[in-house]
mmCIF file of C-alpha atoms in Angstrom:
data_model
loop_
_atom_site.group_PDB
_atom_site.id
_atom_site.type_symbol
_atom_site.label_atom_id
_atom_site.label_comp_id
_atom_site.label_asym_id
_atom_site.label_seq_id
_atom_site.Cartn_x
_atom_site.Cartn_y
_atom_site.Cartn_z
ATOM 1 C CA UNK A 1 -53.989 -87.330 58.128
ATOM 2 C CA UNK A 2 -50.819 -89.383 58.489
ATOM 3 C CA UNK A 3 -48.726 -90.350 55.466
ATOM 4 C CA UNK A 4 -46.789 -93.613 55.398
ATOM 5 C CA UNK A 5 -43.098 -93.096 56.103
ATOM 6 C CA UNK A 6 -42.076 -94.265 52.609
ATOM 7 C CA UNK A 7 -44.451 -91.714 51.010
ATOM 8 C CA UNK A 8 -43.012 -88.840 53.065
ATOM 9 C CA UNK A 9 -39.501 -89.917 52.075
ATOM 10 C CA UNK A 10 -40.453 -89.991 48.408
ATOM 11 C CA UNK A 11 -41.992 -86.511 48.611
ATOM 12 C CA UNK A 12 -38.863 -85.164 50.310
ATOM 13 C CA UNK A 13 -36.606 -86.646 47.619
ATOM 14 C CA UNK A 14 -38.772 -85.191 44.863
ATOM 15 C CA UNK A 15 -38.678 -81.774 46.529
ATOM 16 C CA UNK A 16 -34.892 -82.008 46.901
ATOM 17 C CA UNK A 17 -34.434 -82.838 43.214
ATOM 18 C CA UNK A 18 -36.609 -79.930 42.097
ATOM 19 C CA UNK A 19 -34.892 -77.557 44.538
ATOM 20 C CA UNK A 20 -31.397 -78.548 43.400
ATOM 21 C CA UNK A 21 -32.340 -78.243 39.730
ATOM 22 C CA UNK A 22 -33.811 -74.802 40.302
ATOM 23 C CA UNK A 23 -30.734 -73.740 42.268
ATOM 24 C CA UNK A 24 -28.392 -74.956 39.519
ATOM 25 C CA UNK A 25 -30.448 -73.100 36.907
ATOM 26 C CA UNK A 26 -30.360 -69.948 39.001
ATOM 27 C CA UNK A 27 -26.577 -70.207 39.357
ATOM 28 C CA UNK A 28 -26.083 -70.709 35.582
ATOM 29 C CA UNK A 29 -25.777 -67.516 33.536
ATOM 30 C CA UNK A 30 -28.684 -66.895 31.198
ATOM 31 C CA UNK A 31 -28.054 -67.641 27.552
ATOM 32 C CA UNK A 32 -27.768 -64.606 25.286
ATOM 33 C CA UNK A 33 -30.447 -64.679 22.580
ATOM 34 C CA UNK A 34 -29.164 -63.901 19.091
ATOM 35 C CA UNK A 35 -30.650 -64.326 15.625
ATOM 36 C CA UNK A 36 -28.698 -65.010 12.432
ATOM 37 C CA UNK A 37 -29.815 -64.789 8.806
ATOM 38 C CA UNK A 38 -27.752 -66.533 6.104
ATOM 39 C CA UNK A 39 -27.943 -64.865 2.712
ATOM 40 C CA UNK A 40 -29.677 -67.767 1.005
ATOM 41 C CA UNK A 41 -31.759 -70.880 1.576
ATOM 42 C CA UNK A 42 -30.314 -73.839 3.528
ATOM 43 C CA UNK A 43 -27.426 -75.437 1.633
ATOM 44 C CA UNK A 44 -23.847 -76.546 2.320
ATOM 45 C CA UNK A 45 -22.683 -72.942 1.829
ATOM 46 C CA UNK A 46 -23.885 -72.482 5.431
ATOM 47 C CA UNK A 47 -23.125 -75.934 6.853
ATOM 48 C CA UNK A 48 -20.913 -74.605 9.655
ATOM 49 C CA UNK A 49 -23.703 -72.603 11.244
ATOM 50 C CA UNK A 50 -26.208 -75.451 11.118
ATOM 51 C CA UNK A 51 -23.637 -77.863 12.507
ATOM 52 C CA UNK A 52 -22.679 -75.495 15.342
ATOM 53 C CA UNK A 53 -26.320 -75.223 16.342
ATOM 54 C CA UNK A 54 -26.919 -78.978 16.013
ATOM 55 C CA UNK A 55 -23.874 -79.858 18.120
ATOM 56 C CA UNK A 56 -24.608 -77.287 20.819
ATOM 57 C CA UNK A 57 -21.504 -75.173 20.138
ATOM 58 C CA UNK A 58 -23.470 -71.933 20.404
ATOM 59 C CA UNK A 59 -24.939 -72.951 23.752
ATOM 60 C CA UNK A 60 -21.442 -73.854 24.935
ATOM 61 C CA UNK A 61 -20.541 -70.228 24.251
ATOM 62 C CA UNK A 62 -23.572 -68.956 26.156
ATOM 63 C CA UNK A 63 -25.728 -68.270 23.098
ATOM 64 C CA UNK A 64 -29.320 -69.235 22.366
ATOM 65 C CA UNK A 65 -29.203 -68.866 18.587
ATOM 66 C CA UNK A 66 -32.090 -68.712 16.150
ATOM 67 C CA UNK A 67 -31.112 -69.347 12.532
ATOM 68 C CA UNK A 68 -33.641 -67.534 10.366
ATOM 69 C CA UNK A 69 -34.308 -69.455 7.183
ATOM 70 C CA UNK A 70 -32.902 -67.439 4.307
ATOM 71 C CA UNK A 71 -34.035 -67.304 0.726
ATOM 72 C CA UNK A 72 -34.815 -65.036 -2.232
ATOM 73 C CA UNK A 73 -37.496 -63.119 -0.309
ATOM 74 C CA UNK A 74 -35.322 -62.382 2.726
ATOM 75 C CA UNK A 75 -32.707 -59.727 2.090
ATOM 76 C CA UNK A 76 -29.933 -59.840 4.670
ATOM 77 C CA UNK A 77 -29.335 -56.134 4.046
ATOM 78 C CA UNK A 78 -32.981 -55.322 4.800
ATOM 79 C CA UNK A 79 -33.060 -57.570 7.865
ATOM 80 C CA UNK A 80 -30.060 -55.744 9.336
ATOM 81 C CA UNK A 81 -31.471 -52.349 8.440
ATOM 82 C CA UNK A 82 -34.821 -53.105 10.091
ATOM 83 C CA UNK A 83 -33.283 -55.007 13.028
ATOM 84 C CA UNK A 84 -35.148 -58.216 12.165
ATOM 85 C CA UNK A 85 -31.829 -60.081 12.538
ATOM 86 C CA UNK A 86 -28.973 -59.414 14.943
ATOM 87 C CA UNK A 87 -26.331 -60.926 12.655
ATOM 88 C CA UNK A 88 -26.332 -61.610 8.936
ATOM 89 C CA UNK A 89 -24.138 -63.013 6.206
ATOM 90 C CA UNK A 90 -23.171 -60.411 3.568
ATOM 91 C CA UNK A 91 -20.664 -59.846 0.808
ATOM 92 C CA UNK A 92 -18.005 -57.268 1.618
ATOM 93 C CA UNK A 93 -19.152 -55.136 -1.332
ATOM 94 C CA UNK A 94 -22.709 -54.998 0.053
ATOM 95 C CA UNK A 95 -21.487 -54.163 3.562
ATOM 96 C CA UNK A 96 -19.315 -51.291 2.307
ATOM 97 C CA UNK A 97 -22.299 -49.855 0.456
ATOM 98 C CA UNK A 98 -24.332 -50.039 3.673
ATOM 99 C CA UNK A 99 -21.550 -48.233 5.531
ATOM 100 C CA UNK A 100 -21.440 -45.589 2.802
ATOM 101 C CA UNK A 101 -25.188 -45.146 3.245
ATOM 102 C CA UNK A 102 -24.739 -44.234 6.900
ATOM 103 C CA UNK A 103 -25.181 -47.519 8.765
ATOM 104 C CA UNK A 104 -22.517 -48.250 11.372
ATOM 105 C CA UNK A 105 -21.816 -51.848 10.428
ATOM 106 C CA UNK A 106 -18.914 -54.095 11.413
ATOM 107 C CA UNK A 107 -17.383 -57.292 10.085
ATOM 108 C CA UNK A 108 -16.624 -59.774 12.868
ATOM 109 C CA UNK A 109 -15.609 -62.742 10.737
ATOM 110 C CA UNK A 110 -14.624 -63.121 7.085
ATOM 111 C CA UNK A 111 -15.800 -66.614 6.146
ATOM 112 C CA UNK A 112 -14.909 -66.802 2.447
ATOM 113 C CA UNK A 113 -11.367 -65.581 1.814
ATOM 114 C CA UNK A 114 -11.113 -66.306 -1.893
ATOM 115 C CA UNK A 115 -13.741 -65.059 -4.314
ATOM 116 C CA UNK A 116 -16.056 -67.821 -5.536
ATOM 117 C CA UNK A 117 -17.499 -65.814 -8.431
ATOM 118 C CA UNK A 118 -15.991 -67.069 -11.699
ATOM 119 C CA UNK A 119 -16.359 -66.316 -15.406
ATOM 120 C CA UNK A 120 -16.668 -69.402 -17.613
ATOM 121 C CA UNK A 121 -16.295 -69.884 -21.369
ATOM 122 C CA UNK A 122 -16.344 -72.968 -23.541
ATOM 123 C CA UNK A 123 -12.926 -73.620 -25.037
ATOM 124 C CA UNK A 124 -14.686 -74.536 -28.286
ATOM 125 C CA UNK A 125 -15.625 -70.844 -28.599
ATOM 126 C CA UNK A 126 -11.927 -70.020 -28.933
ATOM 127 C CA UNK A 127 -11.785 -68.157 -25.603
ATOM 128 C CA UNK A 128 -8.725 -69.078 -23.580
ATOM 129 C CA UNK A 129 -7.492 -65.687 -22.363
ATOM 130 C CA UNK A 130 -9.162 -62.549 -20.972
ATOM 131 C CA UNK A 131 -8.382 -60.635 -24.166
ATOM 132 C CA UNK A 132 -10.376 -63.150 -26.209
ATOM 133 C CA UNK A 133 -13.539 -62.267 -24.255
ATOM 134 C CA UNK A 134 -13.560 -58.876 -25.984
ATOM 135 C CA UNK A 135 -16.727 -58.301 -28.039
ATOM 136 C CA UNK A 136 -18.461 -61.428 -26.738
ATOM 137 C CA UNK A 137 -21.875 -61.698 -25.087
ATOM 138 C CA UNK A 138 -21.549 -62.199 -21.326
ATOM 139 C CA UNK A 139 -24.397 -63.303 -19.028
ATOM 140 C CA UNK A 140 -24.267 -61.815 -15.525
ATOM 141 C CA UNK A 141 -26.515 -61.799 -12.514
ATOM 142 C CA UNK A 142 -27.729 -58.315 -11.524
ATOM 143 C CA UNK A 143 -26.574 -55.902 -8.802
ATOM 144 C CA UNK A 144 -23.400 -56.709 -6.808
ATOM 145 C CA UNK A 145 -22.661 -59.730 -8.996
ATOM 146 C CA UNK A 146 -21.641 -57.322 -11.787
ATOM 147 C CA UNK A 147 -19.058 -55.321 -9.823
ATOM 148 C CA UNK A 148 -16.159 -57.759 -10.193
ATOM 149 C CA UNK A 149 -16.826 -58.592 -13.854
ATOM 150 C CA UNK A 150 -17.008 -54.863 -14.634
ATOM 151 C CA UNK A 151 -13.648 -54.334 -12.915
ATOM 152 C CA UNK A 152 -12.295 -57.327 -14.887
ATOM 153 C CA UNK A 153 -13.481 -55.841 -18.202
ATOM 154 C CA UNK A 154 -11.951 -52.477 -17.296
ATOM 155 C CA UNK A 155 -8.643 -54.055 -16.293
ATOM 156 C CA UNK A 156 -8.290 -55.846 -19.625
ATOM 157 C CA UNK A 157 -9.887 -53.041 -21.707
ATOM 158 C CA UNK A 158 -12.741 -55.247 -22.920
ATOM 159 C CA UNK A 159 -15.899 -54.052 -24.637
ATOM 160 C CA UNK A 160 -18.630 -56.614 -24.149
ATOM 161 C CA UNK A 161 -22.357 -56.998 -24.621
ATOM 162 C CA UNK A 162 -23.752 -57.665 -21.126
ATOM 163 C CA UNK A 163 -26.913 -59.715 -20.709
ATOM 164 C CA UNK A 164 -28.338 -59.235 -17.212
ATOM 165 C CA UNK A 165 -30.366 -62.262 -16.173
ATOM 166 C CA UNK A 166 -31.320 -64.365 -13.173
ATOM 167 C CA UNK A 167 -30.510 -67.521 -15.192
ATOM 168 C CA UNK A 168 -27.089 -66.993 -16.789
ATOM 169 C CA UNK A 169 -26.268 -70.711 -16.814
ATOM 170 C CA UNK A 170 -29.294 -71.581 -18.954
ATOM 171 C CA UNK A 171 -28.322 -68.976 -21.552
ATOM 172 C CA UNK A 172 -24.765 -70.297 -21.592
ATOM 173 C CA UNK A 173 -25.810 -73.934 -22.032
ATOM 174 C CA UNK A 174 -28.040 -72.926 -24.964
ATOM 175 C CA UNK A 175 -25.210 -70.902 -26.545
ATOM 176 C CA UNK A 176 -27.147 -67.671 -26.122
ATOM 177 C CA UNK A 177 -23.964 -66.153 -24.665
ATOM 178 C CA UNK A 178 -20.285 -67.081 -24.954
ATOM 179 C CA UNK A 179 -19.364 -66.316 -21.328
ATOM 180 C CA UNK A 180 -21.284 -66.636 -18.081
ATOM 181 C CA UNK A 181 -20.751 -65.970 -14.407
ATOM 182 C CA UNK A 182 -21.097 -68.840 -11.939
ATOM 183 C CA UNK A 183 -20.354 -69.494 -8.302
ATOM 184 C CA UNK A 184 -17.548 -72.026 -8.099
ATOM 185 C CA UNK A 185 -19.228 -73.931 -5.256
ATOM 186 C CA UNK A 186 -22.603 -74.053 -7.009
ATOM 187 C CA UNK A 187 -23.389 -73.352 -10.672
ATOM 188 C CA UNK A 188 -20.015 -74.538 -11.960
ATOM 189 C CA UNK A 189 -20.943 -77.993 -10.684
ATOM 190 C CA UNK A 190 -24.306 -77.586 -12.431
ATOM 191 C CA UNK A 191 -22.445 -77.109 -15.719
ATOM 192 C CA UNK A 192 -20.508 -80.311 -15.096
ATOM 193 C CA UNK A 193 -23.733 -82.184 -14.290
ATOM 194 C CA UNK A 194 -25.228 -80.801 -17.503
ATOM 195 C CA UNK A 195 -22.608 -82.666 -19.547
ATOM 196 C CA UNK A 196 -19.674 -80.257 -19.848
ATOM 197 C CA UNK A 197 -16.331 -81.732 -18.855
ATOM 198 C CA UNK A 198 -13.995 -79.495 -16.829
ATOM 199 C CA UNK A 199 -11.456 -79.821 -19.655
ATOM 200 C CA UNK A 200 -13.969 -78.241 -22.037
ATOM 201 C CA UNK A 201 -14.297 -75.069 -19.984
ATOM 202 C CA UNK A 202 -11.996 -72.097 -19.486
ATOM 203 C CA UNK A 203 -12.312 -70.574 -16.013
ATOM 204 C CA UNK A 204 -11.359 -67.015 -15.116
ATOM 205 C CA UNK A 205 -10.861 -66.654 -11.363
ATOM 206 C CA UNK A 206 -10.888 -63.035 -10.195
ATOM 207 C CA UNK A 207 -8.391 -63.610 -7.397
ATOM 208 C CA UNK A 208 -5.839 -64.715 -10.014
ATOM 209 C CA UNK A 209 -5.863 -61.213 -11.554
ATOM 210 C CA UNK A 210 -5.708 -59.160 -8.337
ATOM 211 C CA UNK A 211 -9.482 -58.659 -8.140
ATOM 212 C CA UNK A 212 -10.254 -60.782 -5.105
ATOM 213 C CA UNK A 213 -13.557 -59.786 -3.500
ATOM 214 C CA UNK A 214 -14.114 -61.678 -0.234
ATOM 215 C CA UNK A 215 -17.739 -62.742 -0.234
ATOM 216 C CA UNK A 216 -19.575 -64.308 2.717
ATOM 217 C CA UNK A 217 -18.737 -62.440 5.914
ATOM 218 C CA UNK A 218 -20.409 -62.123 9.320
ATOM 219 C CA UNK A 219 -21.862 -58.642 9.847
ATOM 220 C CA UNK A 220 -23.937 -56.762 12.395
ATOM 221 C CA UNK A 221 -24.662 -53.265 13.561
ATOM 222 C CA UNK A 222 -21.884 -51.666 15.595
ATOM 223 C CA UNK A 223 -24.349 -50.979 18.410
ATOM 224 C CA UNK A 224 -25.200 -54.688 18.613
ATOM 225 C CA UNK A 225 -21.522 -55.529 18.898
ATOM 226 C CA UNK A 226 -20.919 -52.839 21.524
ATOM 227 C CA UNK A 227 -23.817 -54.091 23.650
ATOM 228 C CA UNK A 228 -22.262 -57.546 24.088
ATOM 229 C CA UNK A 229 -18.941 -58.192 22.319
ATOM 230 C CA UNK A 230 -18.451 -61.406 24.324
ATOM 231 C CA UNK A 231 -21.645 -62.926 22.922
ATOM 232 C CA UNK A 232 -20.910 -61.779 19.373
ATOM 233 C CA UNK A 233 -17.375 -63.142 19.437
ATOM 234 C CA UNK A 234 -18.729 -66.311 21.009
ATOM 235 C CA UNK A 235 -20.993 -66.656 17.973
ATOM 236 C CA UNK A 236 -17.996 -66.336 15.637
ATOM 237 C CA UNK A 237 -15.914 -68.829 17.619
ATOM 238 C CA UNK A 238 -18.783 -71.349 17.759
ATOM 239 C CA UNK A 239 -19.412 -70.914 14.025
ATOM 240 C CA UNK A 240 -15.765 -71.667 13.266
ATOM 241 C CA UNK A 241 -16.014 -74.771 15.470
ATOM 242 C CA UNK A 242 -19.058 -75.773 13.434
ATOM 243 C CA UNK A 243 -17.155 -75.379 10.181
ATOM 244 C CA UNK A 244 -14.187 -77.403 11.439
ATOM 245 C CA UNK A 245 -16.546 -80.165 12.569
ATOM 246 C CA UNK A 246 -18.440 -80.133 9.261
ATOM 247 C CA UNK A 247 -15.234 -80.462 7.231
ATOM 248 C CA UNK A 248 -13.986 -83.269 9.503
ATOM 249 C CA UNK A 249 -17.349 -85.115 9.261
ATOM 250 C CA UNK A 250 -18.593 -84.308 5.739
ATOM 251 C CA UNK A 251 -21.220 -87.042 5.452
ATOM 252 C CA UNK A 252 -22.768 -86.049 8.774
ATOM 253 C CA UNK A 253 -22.741 -82.411 7.664
ATOM 254 C CA UNK A 254 -24.412 -83.246 4.346
ATOM 255 C CA UNK A 255 -27.049 -85.317 6.176
ATOM 256 C CA UNK A 256 -27.824 -82.307 8.362
ATOM 257 C CA UNK A 257 -28.054 -79.939 5.395
ATOM 258 C CA UNK A 258 -30.271 -82.328 3.435
ATOM 259 C CA UNK A 259 -32.564 -82.500 6.458
ATOM 260 C CA UNK A 260 -32.714 -78.694 6.646
ATOM 261 C CA UNK A 261 -33.435 -78.497 2.917
ATOM 262 C CA UNK A 262 -36.202 -81.082 3.217
ATOM 263 C CA UNK A 263 -37.731 -79.130 6.098
ATOM 264 C CA UNK A 264 -37.644 -75.996 3.922
ATOM 265 C CA UNK A 265 -39.283 -77.950 1.048
ATOM 266 C CA UNK A 266 -36.277 -77.465 -1.225
ATOM 267 C CA UNK A 267 -34.987 -79.909 -3.853
ATOM 268 C CA UNK A 268 -31.860 -81.593 -2.553
ATOM 269 C CA UNK A 269 -29.002 -83.501 -4.143
ATOM 270 C CA UNK A 270 -26.378 -85.200 -1.948
ATOM 271 C CA UNK A 271 -23.615 -85.177 -4.577
ATOM 272 C CA UNK A 272 -24.107 -81.472 -5.250
ATOM 273 C CA UNK A 273 -24.154 -80.563 -1.549
ATOM 274 C CA UNK A 274 -20.975 -82.584 -0.941
ATOM 275 C CA UNK A 275 -19.315 -80.705 -3.829
ATOM 276 C CA UNK A 276 -20.402 -77.418 -2.297
ATOM 277 C CA UNK A 277 -19.062 -78.382 1.132
ATOM 278 C CA UNK A 278 -15.667 -79.352 -0.319
ATOM 279 C CA UNK A 279 -15.428 -76.074 -2.252
ATOM 280 C CA UNK A 280 -16.334 -74.099 0.877
ATOM 281 C CA UNK A 281 -13.294 -75.640 2.561
ATOM 282 C CA UNK A 282 -11.102 -74.479 -0.333
ATOM 283 C CA UNK A 283 -12.566 -70.965 -0.145
ATOM 284 C CA UNK A 284 -12.287 -70.655 3.630
ATOM 285 C CA UNK A 285 -8.770 -72.065 3.831
ATOM 286 C CA UNK A 286 -7.001 -71.072 0.595
ATOM 287 C CA UNK A 287 -3.341 -71.786 -0.033
ATOM 288 C CA UNK A 288 -1.042 -69.190 1.434
ATOM 289 C CA UNK A 289 -1.851 -69.521 5.100
ATOM 290 C CA UNK A 290 -4.551 -66.845 5.352
ATOM 291 C CA UNK A 291 -5.948 -67.146 8.903
ATOM 292 C CA UNK A 292 -9.617 -68.205 9.019
ATOM 293 C CA UNK A 293 -12.318 -65.615 9.715
ATOM 294 C CA UNK A 294 -9.888 -62.674 9.358
ATOM 295 C CA UNK A 295 -10.668 -59.843 6.939
ATOM 296 C CA UNK A 296 -7.381 -59.021 5.246
ATOM 297 C CA UNK A 297 -6.584 -55.272 5.095
ATOM 298 C CA UNK A 298 -5.396 -55.561 1.475
ATOM 299 C CA UNK A 299 -8.679 -57.170 0.362
ATOM 300 C CA UNK A 300 -10.681 -54.525 2.242
ATOM 301 C CA UNK A 301 -8.722 -51.713 0.599
ATOM 302 C CA UNK A 302 -8.893 -53.242 -2.887
ATOM 303 C CA UNK A 303 -12.665 -53.725 -2.797
ATOM 304 C CA UNK A 304 -13.168 -50.239 -1.388
ATOM 305 C CA UNK A 305 -11.047 -48.634 -4.085
ATOM 306 C CA UNK A 306 -12.903 -50.437 -6.878
ATOM 307 C CA UNK A 307 -16.312 -49.533 -5.445
ATOM 308 C CA UNK A 308 -15.243 -45.891 -5.289
ATOM 309 C CA UNK A 309 -13.813 -45.957 -8.818
ATOM 310 C CA UNK A 310 -17.144 -47.130 -10.287
ATOM 311 C CA UNK A 311 -19.176 -44.690 -8.197
ATOM 312 C CA UNK A 312 -20.881 -47.200 -5.900
ATOM 313 C CA UNK A 313 -19.492 -45.611 -2.722
ATOM 314 C CA UNK A 314 -18.048 -42.215 -1.856
ATOM 315 C CA UNK A 315 -16.807 -43.030 1.655
ATOM 316 C CA UNK A 316 -14.579 -45.886 2.789
ATOM 317 C CA UNK A 317 -14.520 -46.318 6.564
ATOM 318 C CA UNK A 318 -11.175 -46.938 8.280
ATOM 319 C CA UNK A 319 -10.342 -50.633 8.414
ATOM 320 C CA UNK A 320 -9.882 -50.403 12.197
ATOM 321 C CA UNK A 321 -13.458 -49.188 12.718
ATOM 322 C CA UNK A 322 -15.010 -51.583 10.188
ATOM 323 C CA UNK A 323 -13.408 -54.863 11.310
ATOM 324 C CA UNK A 324 -13.421 -56.530 14.733
ATOM 325 C CA UNK A 325 -11.037 -59.482 15.190
ATOM 326 C CA UNK A 326 -13.357 -61.772 17.119
ATOM 327 C CA UNK A 327 -11.111 -64.820 16.854
ATOM 328 C CA UNK A 328 -8.288 -62.990 18.655
ATOM 329 C CA UNK A 329 -10.831 -61.637 21.141
ATOM 330 C CA UNK A 330 -12.224 -65.100 21.892
ATOM 331 C CA UNK A 331 -8.722 -66.500 22.471
ATOM 332 C CA UNK A 332 -7.856 -63.971 25.189
#
């Protein structure tokens, strides 16, 4: 059977296109698959990661990234322990406890440099200094959220009645306690939206009294890092690009986060998410010129010493084996 000349030409062109595409794909290096679990549900606290994925920054660094949706039923500690996630967001205090328990874990990027956990009192209660907290009822979240406040109470020789609760803000608003813990980028704004003016509240920032505990950091098993340090450091570099883009385009970043929250069936508030994004910038780039994503040796040592003093760890790994400077690595 003879084909018309134009049909043969069309078939040849189609074959050539498919062949060239296949050849280009074969020549391109395969993307490295990685999974990442943030420590909570989608919100502006994690805007940089969502933005980096949305803008293709991870793919530009050779990474096919899956962001696992976080939340109260997904422990980042457990997901690392059981290898359900390659990379996870953790507080430094949690990571040091994992290391003390025998897991070889490394920090490859310290996202939050300045502690966001804050103690709050109403000025009408007469509390304006740490010493005036003595004897008062204080609402705290459980577990790691109590480490810094306990160190604070010890530092100022305070004897307080601690109320452990998952809803410290509600107790505080109803005057069930005189002091509560909040996250500066989250629940503090909730207090403002509940009718308290900033001028009516006394804030106690832990970093102001030499108790800075860096919180959100990027962690993974040492073996995962050793298998492909280029991919891991590419993840850190792309994440930092995502954060820079989010801060430079805040409305676009908030739109993306609101979309992720809607997809996760979470209540969303644009004003609150914009507040959170702005505070994340302050926490990632505090005054003093601390380089982004770098775990400071002094912070590492301070947190380790406090954890040992209260009996939460017995062993503090050397800083050099615990931290990998991925930003410097990616710039080589």
